[in-house]
Structures are given as structure tokens and as C-alpha cells.
Tab-separated table of C-alpha atoms in Angstrom:
chain	number	residue	atom	x	y	z
L	1	MET	CA	25.307	98.944	113.894
L	2	SER	CA	27.960	96.279	113.920
L	3	SER	CA	25.899	94.116	111.749
L	4	THR	CA	25.186	96.861	109.192
L	5	SER	CA	29.163	97.461	109.143
L	6	TYR	CA	29.902	93.972	108.688
L	7	GLY	CA	27.315	93.493	105.726
L	8	THR	CA	28.833	96.428	103.872
L	9	TYR	CA	32.457	95.150	104.603
L	10	GLY	CA	31.574	91.756	103.212
L	11	CYS	CA	30.033	93.138	100.039
L	12	LYS	CA	33.049	95.094	99.360
L	13	CYS	CA	35.382	92.076	99.753
L	14	LYS	CA	33.149	90.194	97.322
L	15	LYS	CA	33.439	93.001	94.775
L	16	ALA	CA	37.126	93.289	95.274
L	17	CYS	CA	37.772	89.593	94.811
L	18	ALA	CA	35.615	89.686	91.629
L	19	SER	CA	37.728	92.574	90.303
L	20	ILE	CA	40.970	90.671	91.003
L	21	LEU	CA	39.471	87.494	89.217
L	22	LEU	CA	38.740	89.341	86.160
L	23	LEU	CA	42.007	90.972	86.010
L	24	TRP	CA	43.754	87.851	86.299
L	25	LEU	CA	41.628	86.185	83.615
L	26	SER	CA	42.402	88.978	81.246
L	27	ILE	CA	46.077	89.036	81.858
L	28	CYS	CA	46.555	85.128	81.640
L	29	PRO	CA	45.646	84.935	78.021
L	30	MET	CA	47.919	87.759	77.233
L	31	ALA	CA	50.709	86.111	79.205
L	32	HIS	CA	50.155	82.787	77.353
L	33	ALA	CA	49.984	84.481	74.025
L	34	HIS	CA	53.272	86.258	74.715
L	35	LYS	CA	54.780	83.105	75.872
L	36	SER	CA	53.795	81.190	72.743
L	37	GLU	CA	54.879	83.920	70.555
L	38	SER	CA	58.525	83.959	72.214
L	39	HIS	CA	58.692	80.188	71.538
L	40	SER	CA	58.128	80.674	67.833
L	41	LEU	CA	60.695	81.274	65.218
L	42	ILE	CA	60.524	82.037	61.596
L	43	VAL	CA	63.717	80.653	59.822
L	44	ALA	CA	64.260	81.760	56.086
L	45	ASN	CA	66.714	79.896	53.698
L	46	SER	CA	66.859	78.956	50.008
L	47	LYS	CA	64.046	76.736	48.403
L	48	ALA	CA	66.709	75.305	45.985
L	49	TRP	CA	70.010	74.634	47.604
L	50	LYS	CA	70.181	70.902	47.628
L	51	PRO	CA	71.237	69.297	49.830
L	52	PHE	CA	71.342	71.992	52.442
L	53	SER	CA	67.864	73.496	51.904
L	54	TYR	CA	65.139	72.860	49.402
L	55	LEU	CA	61.488	72.289	48.891
L	56	SER	CA	60.417	68.658	47.994
L	57	PRO	CA	57.945	68.198	45.115
L	58	ASP	CA	55.106	68.128	47.663
L	59	GLY	CA	56.179	71.566	49.084
L	60	GLU	CA	57.641	70.175	52.257
L	61	PRO	CA	61.151	71.844	53.564
L	62	LYS	CA	64.043	69.257	53.310
L	63	GLY	CA	67.864	69.398	53.652
L	64	ILE	CA	70.760	69.329	56.055
L	65	LEU	CA	70.183	72.728	57.569
L	66	ILE	CA	66.447	71.867	57.933
L	67	ASP	CA	67.176	68.887	59.966
L	68	PHE	CA	69.422	70.964	62.155
L	69	TRP	CA	66.780	73.452	62.889
L	70	LYS	CA	64.114	70.681	63.546
L	71	GLU	CA	66.388	68.937	65.904
L	72	TYR	CA	67.020	72.501	67.807
L	73	ALA	CA	63.375	73.025	67.803
L	74	ALA	CA	62.644	69.502	69.324
L	75	ASN	CA	65.196	69.964	72.009
L	76	ASN	CA	64.113	73.409	72.999
L	77	GLN	CA	60.364	72.884	72.728
L	78	ILE	CA	60.306	75.827	70.098
L	79	ASP	CA	58.057	76.181	67.228
L	80	VAL	CA	60.265	76.852	64.192
L	81	GLN	CA	58.396	77.676	61.037
L	82	PHE	CA	60.577	77.638	57.635
L	83	LEU	CA	60.274	80.381	54.922
L	84	LEU	CA	61.933	78.860	51.884
L	85	LEU	CA	62.462	81.621	48.943
L	86	ASP	CA	64.982	82.217	46.305
L	87	TRP	CA	68.450	82.794	47.562
L	88	ASP	CA	68.356	86.788	47.383
L	89	ALA	CA	64.647	86.764	48.541
L	90	SER	CA	65.682	84.794	51.761
L	91	LEU	CA	68.222	87.577	52.608
L	92	GLN	CA	65.573	90.201	52.060
L	93	ALA	CA	63.027	88.370	54.321
L	94	VAL	CA	65.606	88.550	57.241
L	95	LYS	CA	66.556	92.101	56.521
L	96	GLU	CA	62.994	93.147	56.334
L	97	GLY	CA	61.901	91.302	59.630
L	98	LYS	CA	59.692	88.727	57.576
L	99	ALA	CA	61.909	85.925	59.203
L	100	ASP	CA	63.726	86.033	62.689
L	101	PHE	CA	66.776	83.859	61.556
L	102	HIS	CA	68.557	82.911	58.274
L	103	GLY	CA	68.951	78.925	58.578
L	104	GLY	CA	72.815	78.931	57.333
L	105	LEU	CA	74.888	81.207	55.309
L	106	VAL	CA	78.676	82.428	54.981
L	107	TYR	CA	79.484	85.438	56.823
L	108	SER	CA	80.386	88.544	54.858
L	109	PRO	CA	80.822	92.308	55.845
L	110	GLU	CA	77.764	93.210	53.861
L	111	ARG	CA	75.509	90.624	55.292
L	112	ALA	CA	76.899	91.794	58.782
L	113	LYS	CA	75.253	95.116	58.309
L	114	TYR	CA	71.678	93.537	58.862
L	115	MET	CA	72.417	90.237	60.646
L	116	ASP	CA	74.225	88.972	63.763
L	117	PHE	CA	76.136	85.785	62.975
L	118	GLY	CA	76.282	82.941	65.499
L	119	ALA	CA	77.243	79.099	65.820
L	120	VAL	CA	78.999	77.385	63.107
L	121	ILE	CA	77.150	74.367	61.744
L	122	MET	CA	79.574	72.987	59.267
L	123	PRO	CA	82.307	74.072	56.711
L	124	ILE	CA	81.671	74.190	52.927
L	125	GLN	CA	84.209	74.287	49.924
L	126	THR	CA	83.490	76.192	46.884
L	127	LYS	CA	84.884	75.659	43.357
L	128	LEU	CA	84.673	76.928	39.853
L	129	TYR	CA	83.222	74.290	37.586
L	130	VAL	CA	84.079	74.086	33.720
L	131	ASN	CA	82.422	72.298	30.899
L	132	LYS	CA	84.576	69.667	29.632
L	133	ASP	CA	84.302	71.122	26.035
L	134	VAL	CA	86.271	74.244	26.985
L	135	LEU	CA	88.980	72.689	29.229
L	136	SER	CA	91.529	73.863	26.777
L	137	VAL	CA	90.727	77.531	27.339
L	138	ASP	CA	93.021	79.268	29.879
L	139	ILE	CA	90.771	79.752	32.932
L	140	ARG	CA	92.740	82.847	34.059
L	141	SER	CA	91.753	84.756	30.881
L	142	VAL	CA	88.156	84.023	31.631
L	143	LEU	CA	88.506	85.215	35.339
L	144	THR	CA	90.364	88.400	34.189
L	145	GLY	CA	87.638	89.183	31.654
L	146	GLU	CA	89.944	88.578	28.427
L	147	MET	CA	87.462	85.884	27.376
L	148	THR	CA	83.730	87.109	27.089
L	149	LEU	CA	82.528	83.692	28.658
L	150	PRO	CA	80.158	84.362	31.559
L	151	ILE	CA	80.379	82.482	34.770
L	152	GLY	CA	76.859	81.467	36.263
L	153	VAL	CA	76.356	82.430	39.907
L	154	VAL	CA	73.321	82.656	42.076
L	155	LYS	CA	71.879	86.032	42.822
L	156	GLY	CA	72.586	87.171	46.222
L	157	SER	CA	74.743	84.350	47.056
L	158	TYR	CA	78.283	84.627	48.657
L	159	GLU	CA	79.653	82.973	45.547
L	160	SER	CA	78.438	85.972	43.458
L	161	GLU	CA	79.926	88.463	45.961
L	162	PHE	CA	83.129	86.538	45.998
L	163	VAL	CA	83.592	86.513	42.336
L	164	GLN	CA	82.556	90.204	42.019
L	165	THR	CA	85.100	91.166	44.778
L	166	ASN	CA	88.170	89.308	43.710
L	167	TYR	CA	87.568	88.808	39.985
L	168	PRO	CA	85.878	92.396	39.167
L	169	ASN	CA	86.430	91.924	35.397
L	170	ALA	CA	85.044	88.467	35.040
L	171	PRO	CA	81.603	88.483	33.376
L	172	ILE	CA	78.858	86.690	35.480
L	173	ALA	CA	75.388	85.539	34.847
L	174	GLU	CA	73.183	85.639	37.844
L	175	TYR	CA	70.287	83.094	38.399
L	176	ILE	CA	67.588	83.243	40.990
L	177	ASN	CA	68.566	79.830	42.527
L	178	ASN	CA	70.774	76.798	42.018
L	179	ASP	CA	68.086	74.805	40.044
L	180	SER	CA	68.129	77.520	37.257
L	181	MET	CA	71.764	77.647	37.203
L	182	ILE	CA	72.434	74.235	36.871
L	183	GLN	CA	69.793	73.907	34.135
L	184	ALA	CA	71.346	76.688	32.137
L	185	ALA	CA	74.711	74.849	32.567
L	186	VAL	CA	73.256	71.648	31.119
L	187	ASP	CA	71.472	73.624	28.281
L	188	LYS	CA	75.207	75.117	27.692
L	189	LYS	CA	73.831	78.621	28.211
L	190	VAL	CA	76.923	78.975	30.545
L	191	LEU	CA	80.147	76.911	30.428
L	192	TYR	CA	81.404	77.946	33.722
L	193	PHE	CA	79.630	78.188	37.256
L	194	VAL	CA	80.649	78.403	40.893
L	195	ALA	CA	78.968	76.098	43.377
L	196	ASP	CA	79.711	74.572	46.699
L	197	LEU	CA	81.225	71.152	46.454
L	198	GLN	CA	78.303	69.515	48.261
L	199	VAL	CA	75.695	71.340	46.070
L	200	ALA	CA	77.500	70.375	42.917
L	201	ASN	CA	77.950	66.849	43.759
L	202	PHE	CA	74.224	66.520	44.676
L	203	TYR	CA	73.065	68.021	41.286
L	204	MET	CA	75.470	66.144	39.247
L	205	ALA	CA	74.190	62.845	40.872
L	206	THR	CA	70.457	63.642	40.251
L	207	THR	CA	70.490	65.952	37.085
L	208	PRO	CA	70.981	64.320	33.693
L	209	GLY	CA	73.753	65.987	31.752
L	210	ALA	CA	75.183	67.809	34.654
L	211	GLY	CA	78.268	65.365	34.585
L	212	MET	CA	79.813	67.294	31.715
L	213	PHE	CA	81.186	69.766	34.216
L	214	VAL	CA	84.407	69.389	36.333
L	215	PRO	CA	85.875	71.406	39.054
L	216	THR	CA	88.947	73.313	38.165
L	217	ILE	CA	89.694	75.918	40.935
L	218	SER	CA	89.009	75.752	44.661
L	219	LEU	CA	87.927	79.358	45.261
L	220	TYR	CA	87.452	79.290	49.140
L	221	SER	CA	86.617	77.122	52.280
L	222	LYS	CA	84.042	78.910	54.630
L	223	ASP	CA	81.779	77.999	57.505
L	224	LEU	CA	77.941	78.005	57.323
L	225	ARG	CA	76.606	80.029	60.409
L	226	ILE	CA	73.197	80.773	61.730
L	227	ALA	CA	72.300	84.345	61.723
L	228	ALA	CA	69.600	86.508	63.369
L	229	GLY	CA	68.062	89.568	61.791
L	230	MET	CA	68.045	92.914	63.452
L	231	HIS	CA	64.133	92.728	63.911
L	232	SER	CA	64.484	89.302	65.808
L	233	ALA	CA	63.210	89.463	69.281
L	234	THR	CA	65.222	86.160	70.160
L	235	SER	CA	68.791	86.730	70.935
L	236	ILE	CA	71.551	85.190	68.670
L	237	LEU	CA	73.631	84.182	71.724
L	238	GLU	CA	70.745	82.282	73.298
L	239	VAL	CA	69.952	80.437	70.051
L	240	SER	CA	73.912	79.653	69.361
L	241	ARG	CA	74.293	78.140	72.730
L	242	ALA	CA	71.336	75.710	72.126
L	243	PHE	CA	72.454	75.302	68.623
L	244	GLU	CA	76.016	74.277	69.715
L	245	LYS	CA	74.424	71.575	71.888
L	246	VAL	CA	72.647	70.004	68.849
L	247	ILE	CA	76.043	70.200	66.641
L	248	ASP	CA	77.822	68.417	69.449
L	249	THR	CA	75.312	65.743	69.937
L	250	ASP	CA	73.516	65.271	66.567
L	251	ARG	CA	75.756	66.547	63.836
L	252	GLU	CA	77.147	63.083	62.820
L	253	ARG	CA	73.757	61.561	62.860
L	254	ILE	CA	72.245	64.331	60.640
L	255	LEU	CA	75.316	64.352	58.182
L	256	THR	CA	75.327	60.606	57.960
L	257	ARG	CA	71.630	60.644	56.948
L	258	TRP	CA	72.568	62.707	53.945
L	259	SER	CA	75.824	60.968	53.028
L	260	VAL	CA	74.730	57.429	52.585
L	261	VAL	CA	72.238	55.723	50.146
L	262	LYS	CA	70.898	53.178	52.565
L	263	THR	CA	68.909	53.891	55.778
L	264	VAL	CA	70.476	52.193	58.845
L	265	TYR	CA	67.560	50.872	60.963
L	266	PRO	CA	67.855	50.468	64.608
L	267	LEU	CA	67.530	46.717	64.763
L	268	TYR	CA	67.745	46.456	68.635
L	269	LEU	CA	64.303	47.648	68.766
L	270	PHE	CA	62.816	44.795	66.762
L	271	PRO	CA	62.107	41.301	68.050
L	272	ILE	CA	64.053	38.447	66.609
L	273	ALA	CA	61.480	37.373	64.175
L	274	ILE	CA	61.034	40.770	62.685
L	275	PHE	CA	64.910	41.111	62.553
L	276	ILE	CA	65.179	38.085	60.499
L	277	MET	CA	62.504	39.274	58.162
L	278	ALA	CA	64.202	42.593	57.894
L	279	VAL	CA	67.593	41.013	57.063
L	280	ALA	CA	65.974	38.979	54.365
L	281	THR	CA	64.053	42.224	52.863
L	282	LEU	CA	67.500	44.309	53.088
L	283	TYR	CA	69.359	41.407	51.263
L	284	HIS	CA	66.600	41.321	48.576
L	285	ILE	CA	66.894	45.297	48.268
L	286	PHE	CA	70.559	45.005	48.035
L	287	ALA	CA	70.598	42.263	45.367
L	288	LEU	CA	67.949	44.265	43.335
L	289	LYS	CA	69.988	47.385	43.632
L	290	ARG	CA	73.030	45.498	42.479
L	291	MET	CA	70.980	44.317	39.498
L	292	VAL	CA	69.814	47.780	38.765
L	293	ALA	CA	73.323	49.135	39.174
L	294	LEU	CA	74.517	46.608	36.654
L	295	ARG	CA	71.702	47.299	34.219
L	296	THR	CA	72.325	50.984	34.626
L	297	ARG	CA	76.037	50.538	33.820
L	298	GLN	CA	75.156	48.458	30.798
L	299	LEU	CA	72.744	51.179	29.661
L	300	THR	CA	75.118	53.940	30.217
L	301	ILE	CA	78.006	52.093	28.187
L	302	ALA	CA	75.208	51.319	25.337
L	303	ASN	CA	74.303	54.972	25.413
L	304	GLN	CA	77.950	56.138	25.433
L	305	GLN	CA	78.540	53.818	22.430
L	306	LEU	CA	75.456	55.232	20.672
L	307	LEU	CA	76.630	58.781	21.332
L	308	GLU	CA	80.087	57.914	19.857
L	309	MET	CA	78.216	56.486	16.828
L	310	THR	CA	76.491	59.732	16.319
L	311	LEU	CA	79.461	61.930	16.624
L	312	THR	CA	82.095	59.692	14.782
L	313	ASP	CA	82.863	58.840	11.349
L	314	SER	CA	82.674	55.046	10.776
L	315	LEU	CA	85.436	54.875	8.158
L	316	THR	CA	88.115	56.867	9.787
L	317	LYS	CA	87.161	57.049	13.439
L	318	LEU	CA	87.553	60.735	13.447
L	319	TYR	CA	84.752	63.010	14.557
L	320	ASN	CA	81.718	63.724	12.023
L	321	ARG	CA	80.579	67.024	10.589
L	322	ARG	CA	77.795	67.290	13.300
L	323	HIS	CA	80.286	67.208	16.189
L	324	LEU	CA	82.757	69.593	14.661
L	325	ILE	CA	79.795	72.200	13.991
L	326	GLU	CA	78.905	71.856	17.573
L	327	GLN	CA	82.475	72.459	18.787
L	328	LEU	CA	82.879	75.488	16.432
L	329	ALA	CA	79.609	76.857	17.975
L	330	LEU	CA	81.342	76.718	21.377
L	331	LEU	CA	84.554	78.223	20.219
L	332	ASN	CA	82.619	80.916	18.716
L	333	HIS	CA	81.963	82.101	22.237
L	334	LEU	CA	85.780	82.949	22.757
L	335	LYS	CA	85.802	85.720	20.130
L	336	ARG	CA	89.604	85.403	19.660
L	337	ASN	CA	92.523	83.060	18.539
L	338	LEU	CA	90.365	80.795	16.480
L	339	THR	CA	91.855	78.553	13.772
L	340	VAL	CA	89.495	76.839	11.099
L	341	MET	CA	91.098	74.476	8.512
L	342	VAL	CA	89.327	72.982	5.672
L	343	PHE	CA	91.329	70.447	3.322
L	344	ASP	CA	90.742	67.574	0.868
L	345	ILE	CA	92.586	65.086	-1.119
L	346	ASP	CA	93.911	66.316	-4.408
L	347	ASP	CA	92.562	64.354	-7.641
L	348	PHE	CA	90.574	61.960	-5.406
L	349	LYS	CA	88.112	60.990	-8.245
L	350	SER	CA	91.190	59.932	-10.376
L	351	ILE	CA	92.173	57.576	-7.575
L	352	ASN	CA	88.917	56.030	-7.345
L	353	ASP	CA	88.699	55.670	-11.205
L	354	ARG	CA	92.050	53.949	-11.452
L	355	TYR	CA	92.435	51.897	-8.331
L	356	GLY	CA	88.874	51.512	-7.298
L	357	HIS	CA	86.607	52.612	-4.328
L	358	LEU	CA	88.195	50.211	-1.680
L	359	ALA	CA	91.607	51.986	-2.558
L	360	GLY	CA	89.947	55.353	-2.358
L	361	ASP	CA	88.804	54.394	1.330
L	362	ARG	CA	92.272	53.396	2.109
L	363	ALA	CA	93.615	56.654	0.795
L	364	ILE	CA	90.853	58.576	2.957
L	365	VAL	CA	92.004	56.472	6.204
L	366	ALA	CA	95.660	57.190	5.439
L	367	ILE	CA	95.079	61.031	5.120
L	368	ALA	CA	92.997	60.732	8.459
L	369	GLU	CA	95.777	58.991	10.418
L	370	ALA	CA	98.570	61.192	9.098
L	371	ALA	CA	96.489	64.358	10.234
L	372	LYS	CA	95.599	62.738	13.552
L	373	SER	CA	98.981	62.103	14.617
L	374	MET	CA	99.685	65.795	14.518
L	375	THR	CA	96.725	67.086	16.738
L	376	ASP	CA	96.280	66.942	20.360
L	377	ASP	CA	93.348	67.010	22.882
L	378	ARG	CA	92.743	70.736	22.130
L	379	MET	CA	92.063	70.291	18.615
L	380	THR	CA	88.904	68.803	16.844
L	381	LEU	CA	89.543	67.078	13.656
L	382	ALA	CA	86.673	65.659	11.667
L	383	ARG	CA	85.945	64.099	8.262
L	384	ILE	CA	83.120	66.260	7.030
L	385	GLY	CA	82.283	64.364	3.809
L	386	GLY	CA	83.779	62.244	1.147
L	387	GLU	CA	87.518	62.976	0.862
L	388	GLU	CA	86.954	66.409	2.893
L	389	PHE	CA	88.377	67.146	6.315
L	390	ALA	CA	88.065	70.009	8.860
L	391	LEU	CA	89.992	71.196	12.055
L	392	VAL	CA	89.067	73.816	14.626
L	393	THR	CA	90.888	74.865	17.572
L	394	SER	CA	91.574	77.856	19.935
L	395	SER	CA	95.008	76.829	21.263
L	396	LEU	CA	97.205	78.056	18.429
L	397	SER	CA	98.886	81.367	17.989
L	398	GLU	CA	98.649	82.998	14.412
L	399	ARG	CA	102.389	81.778	13.822
L	400	GLU	CA	101.530	78.393	15.096
L	401	ALA	CA	98.448	78.122	12.933
L	402	LEU	CA	100.453	79.047	9.990
L	403	ASN	CA	103.268	76.364	10.784
L	404	PHE	CA	100.649	73.862	11.392
L	405	ALA	CA	99.173	74.236	8.201
L	406	ASN	CA	102.516	74.023	6.432
L	407	MET	CA	103.602	70.717	8.374
L	408	LEU	CA	100.195	68.992	7.783
L	409	CYS	CA	100.539	69.456	3.979
L	410	LYS	CA	104.188	68.163	4.127
L	411	ALA	CA	103.313	65.197	6.574
L	412	VAL	CA	100.539	64.060	4.121
L	413	TYR	CA	102.858	64.251	0.997
L	414	ASP	CA	105.854	62.570	2.962
L	415	GLN	CA	103.959	59.311	3.863
L	416	PRO	CA	103.220	57.316	0.605
L	417	VAL	CA	100.153	55.006	0.486
L	418	ILE	CA	100.327	51.584	-1.320
L	419	LEU	CA	97.650	51.637	-3.877
L	420	GLY	CA	97.340	48.987	-6.566
L	421	GLY	CA	100.773	47.722	-5.410
L	422	GLN	CA	102.393	51.002	-5.842
L	423	ALA	CA	103.751	53.591	-3.217
L	424	ILE	CA	101.584	56.578	-4.128
L	425	HIS	CA	102.452	60.246	-2.758
L	426	LEU	CA	99.083	61.813	-1.913
L	427	SER	CA	98.704	65.420	-1.479
L	428	ILE	CA	96.050	67.854	0.024
L	429	SER	CA	94.939	71.462	-0.767
L	430	LEU	CA	94.265	73.124	2.557
L	431	GLY	CA	92.627	76.486	3.598
L	432	CYS	CA	93.396	77.926	6.815
L	433	ALA	CA	91.360	80.880	8.320
L	434	TYR	CA	92.780	82.425	11.638
L	435	TYR	CA	90.732	84.625	13.532
L	436	PRO	CA	92.603	86.756	16.142
L	437	GLU	CA	89.554	88.684	17.375
L	438	PHE	CA	86.004	88.551	15.953
L	439	THR	CA	82.425	89.560	16.736
L	440	HIS	CA	80.606	87.769	13.961
L	441	ILE	CA	79.716	84.050	13.884
L	442	VAL	CA	82.517	81.895	12.251
L	443	SER	CA	81.855	79.085	9.952
L	444	LEU	CA	83.754	76.913	7.609
L	445	GLN	CA	83.157	79.103	4.565
L	446	ASP	CA	86.203	81.264	4.641
L	447	ALA	CA	88.701	78.219	5.145
L	448	ASP	CA	86.671	76.298	2.360
L	449	GLU	CA	87.135	79.271	-0.042
L	450	LEU	CA	90.849	79.334	0.748
L	451	MET	CA	91.071	75.644	0.142
L	452	TYR	CA	89.693	76.027	-3.344
L	453	GLN	CA	92.157	78.968	-3.908
L	454	GLY	CA	94.951	76.510	-3.141
L	455	LYS	CA	93.646	73.950	-5.686
L	456	SER	CA	93.485	76.847	-8.307
L	457	GLU	CA	97.021	77.773	-7.824
L	458	GLY	CA	98.379	74.138	-8.165
L	459	LYS	CA	97.370	72.016	-5.350
L	460	ASN	CA	99.474	70.346	-2.589
L	461	ARG	CA	99.617	73.503	-0.664
L	462	ALA	CA	98.093	75.751	2.164
L	463	VAL	CA	96.548	78.982	1.753
L	464	PHE	CA	96.605	81.135	5.154
L	465	GLN	CA	94.481	84.047	5.826
L	466	VAL	CA	94.196	86.232	8.926
L	467	ILE	CA	90.684	87.415	9.167
L	468	THR	CA	89.604	90.335	11.388
L	469	ASP	CA	86.406	92.428	11.577
L	470	CYS	CA	88.150	95.720	10.430
L	471	GLN	CA	89.993	94.065	7.463
L	472	LEU	CA	87.758	93.810	4.458
L	473	GLN	CA	90.527	92.276	2.193
L	474	PRO	CA	93.119	90.803	4.538
L	475	ALA	CA	96.466	89.782	2.996
L	476	LEU	CA	97.063	86.338	2.024
L	477	ARG	CA	100.107	84.184	2.745
L	478	GLN	CA	100.553	81.103	0.833
L	479	VAL	CA	102.588	78.115	1.865
L	480	ASN	CA	103.984	75.939	-0.815
């Protein structure tokens, strides 16, 4: 009887042990999977926010913020995967739970509705950048919306939010990322854009043509912070504490990696022989870089001289017709306070016939110098052909334009030119068209017609006309 009981008991024990073993085997993979899942984070950011976050040509995540997160992942044995999208899409990814964290962004009340902000990574400065061609335009009139010149911003960025909040009347043009915004600026589709200082410096150093923009107004200084989405299973406090250790220990090393051109190698790891070879190699690279830099400077100077030749009249050293037309096209965007003048030398053919073509050239140079002495950097003066000149500017009021036309005619006549051994008083006929407000494309035609009207009325005079869209036959004012 006891033997039978013992056998039954032993069988039951074996079955119980087998059940426990099966239960343990089924739980372990789940626990392991849960552990792996809890140590994996998806971090979103922009794919074109150089140097903070971007995709390299081979599709690899790169940038300052990427390096911070990689350091965090290595220090905490966490698998961090990057989801780099256009800026607005990166915010949506966090908002919709497609990403656990945003890699770094500026705090705003709107963003705080769906993200918890954590550790500060680094400060940034943001500025308004302006094309050099429109530096004469009052920037306040652009920010208040008086001038219909759009300001380029990245859609979904804090820059866009800041401009719309603080300058609600300023016209903006939104682009999906910094790459497309900077390219639009280079193509002169926008003459203003807002960007972080580090971002602008990076693009200006690497994008041909981006150097035509200069910073004018510092808009704000803010901190870049990490942020967790509401769907994230990982606490922002936990990640922030670990992230602050990375910032304390590795911040300078990471930032230095992005602020110097040369890579500083840890020479103490190499034997003496390799050290000597490395020094020789670095010296060769340094010498090569110096030579390349010298050739680059020479090429830049040559290109600048070539550009000046294509934009400058060789006789008078004034701008040529091509450059003036380009400037007029830019000023057409302002839609107000545009002055266009066209003038030429009276009886120039008789000067050539009587004194010769060399004397005619001296007369042209004399007129150019007299006119140039009255202009400033806000005005574009050009020789547009033969004895004909033109001037465009947006810096004059109606009264100032009228007075300028008057004084220019007088200045030319009051400065005699020596031709054939005689002091000759040259004169010009000048047409000045002033556009206080306009919606059509302004050309040289109106001013040219006014100039010929001055010739028909006796020469040595200016004819001034205010032209508006609503005036079909504006009144003329003649200056003798």
C-alpha cells in the first residue's frame, strides 16, 4: 500500500515540475522581449537641419544632436533608432506616437500640449538674414507688413511660430526644411529668411551663393531641449537625468568635433614610429590645405573680377545695363517709393563730329563722374548704352526725387568739360518717373519717354512724373 502511494506521489511530482518548467520557459521570452523593448527608443528630428540633425548622402543620421543621443545610448546600453523627417513631420511623429522622443527643439506652449520637455542640450541664437541687394530697405517696414516681401521660414519650426506671434502682419513663405529654404534664398525667391546662427553659418560655408545674405536683427536666444511624446513609455525625468551626465562629460568633445576643421587624433595611442609618420602626414595635409586655400582665394578674386567685368561698364566704371535691369527687378518687389531716371547728353552727335570720338568718350566719363558724385549706396547708377544713363532707387520720397532730378541737371551743367582746348558746358535731358505705389512691373519705358519729352521742350531740363495705378494721365511737373 505504501509502495503504491509513493509511486503515485512521485508521478504527481514529476508532472508538477514539468508544468512549472513549461510555465518558466513561456514567461522568460516574454520578459526578455519586454526588457528589450523597454531599452529601445525611437528619436525623431529634422532630416535637413545642418549641423544639428540631417541625413548624409548615403542616408546615415548625422549632426550634433545625433552625436549626443548616440553617446546617451552607449552610456546607458539603450538601442536608439533615429527617425529623421522634414521638421513639421518630425513633430507629428512624436505627437502621433511614431517616435518616443524628439532629439532637440525649442520649448513653446503649443508644443508643450503634446510633449514633455527635459534636459537642456545647448543654447542657440536665431537671426533675420537679408539679401545684400535690399539692405537699403527699412527692415521694420517688412516686419510690419508695409512691404510685401515674404520672409522665408521652415514650416512647423519655432522660427515660424515666433514670427507669426511677434510680427503677425509680416508676410511669410514656408518651406518644408532648411535645405529648400536656403536654396530658395540663393535663387532669390525670398530676400529674407529666419534661421539659427549655427545653421546659417553651416549653409553659408557649404552652399554656393548663400554668402549674399547677412544677419541684420537678432530675434531671440533659446535653449534646445530633449522632449518626450505623450505616448512614450520612458519617463522624461529618467532620460533627462542620464542625458545631463552626457552633457556634463561629453558636451565639449561633441561640440568641438563640429567646430574645427581638422580631426585631433589621440597620439598617445600610437607608437613612436607611427607618431612620426602621422606628424609627417599631417604636415603634408596642412601644406596641401594651405596651397588649396591659396588657389581658392586666387580663384575667388578672379571670379569676383570676372563678375565685376560682366556687371560694369569699362569706360565709366559705372554699372552696366544688365546689372541695372537686375536691380530694377528686385526693387519691383517693394511695390512702393520707386524712382526711375533715364538721361542722356544733349547734342552728343555734334560733340563727336566736332571734337572727335575720344573727346566724346571724355564727355561721357565727365557726365558719369558728375552723376556718381551725387549718389549713395542706396542708388544704382548705370551707363545703359552710348551716351545714355539710368538710375533706380527706393530710398527717395516724391519731393526728394524731384529735387534730385533738378540738382543732377544743374550739377552736370555747372561743371564744364575741356574739349578741344575749350571749356564746354554740357547738358542733359532727364526723365524721372516716380511710383509711390504700384502693382504692375516697372521698366525704363516711362522715364525714357519723359526724357524725350524734355528734349522736345528745349533740352537741359528734367521732366518729373508721378505715376500711380489709378492715374491714367498723371500731372507733369517740369524742372528748368
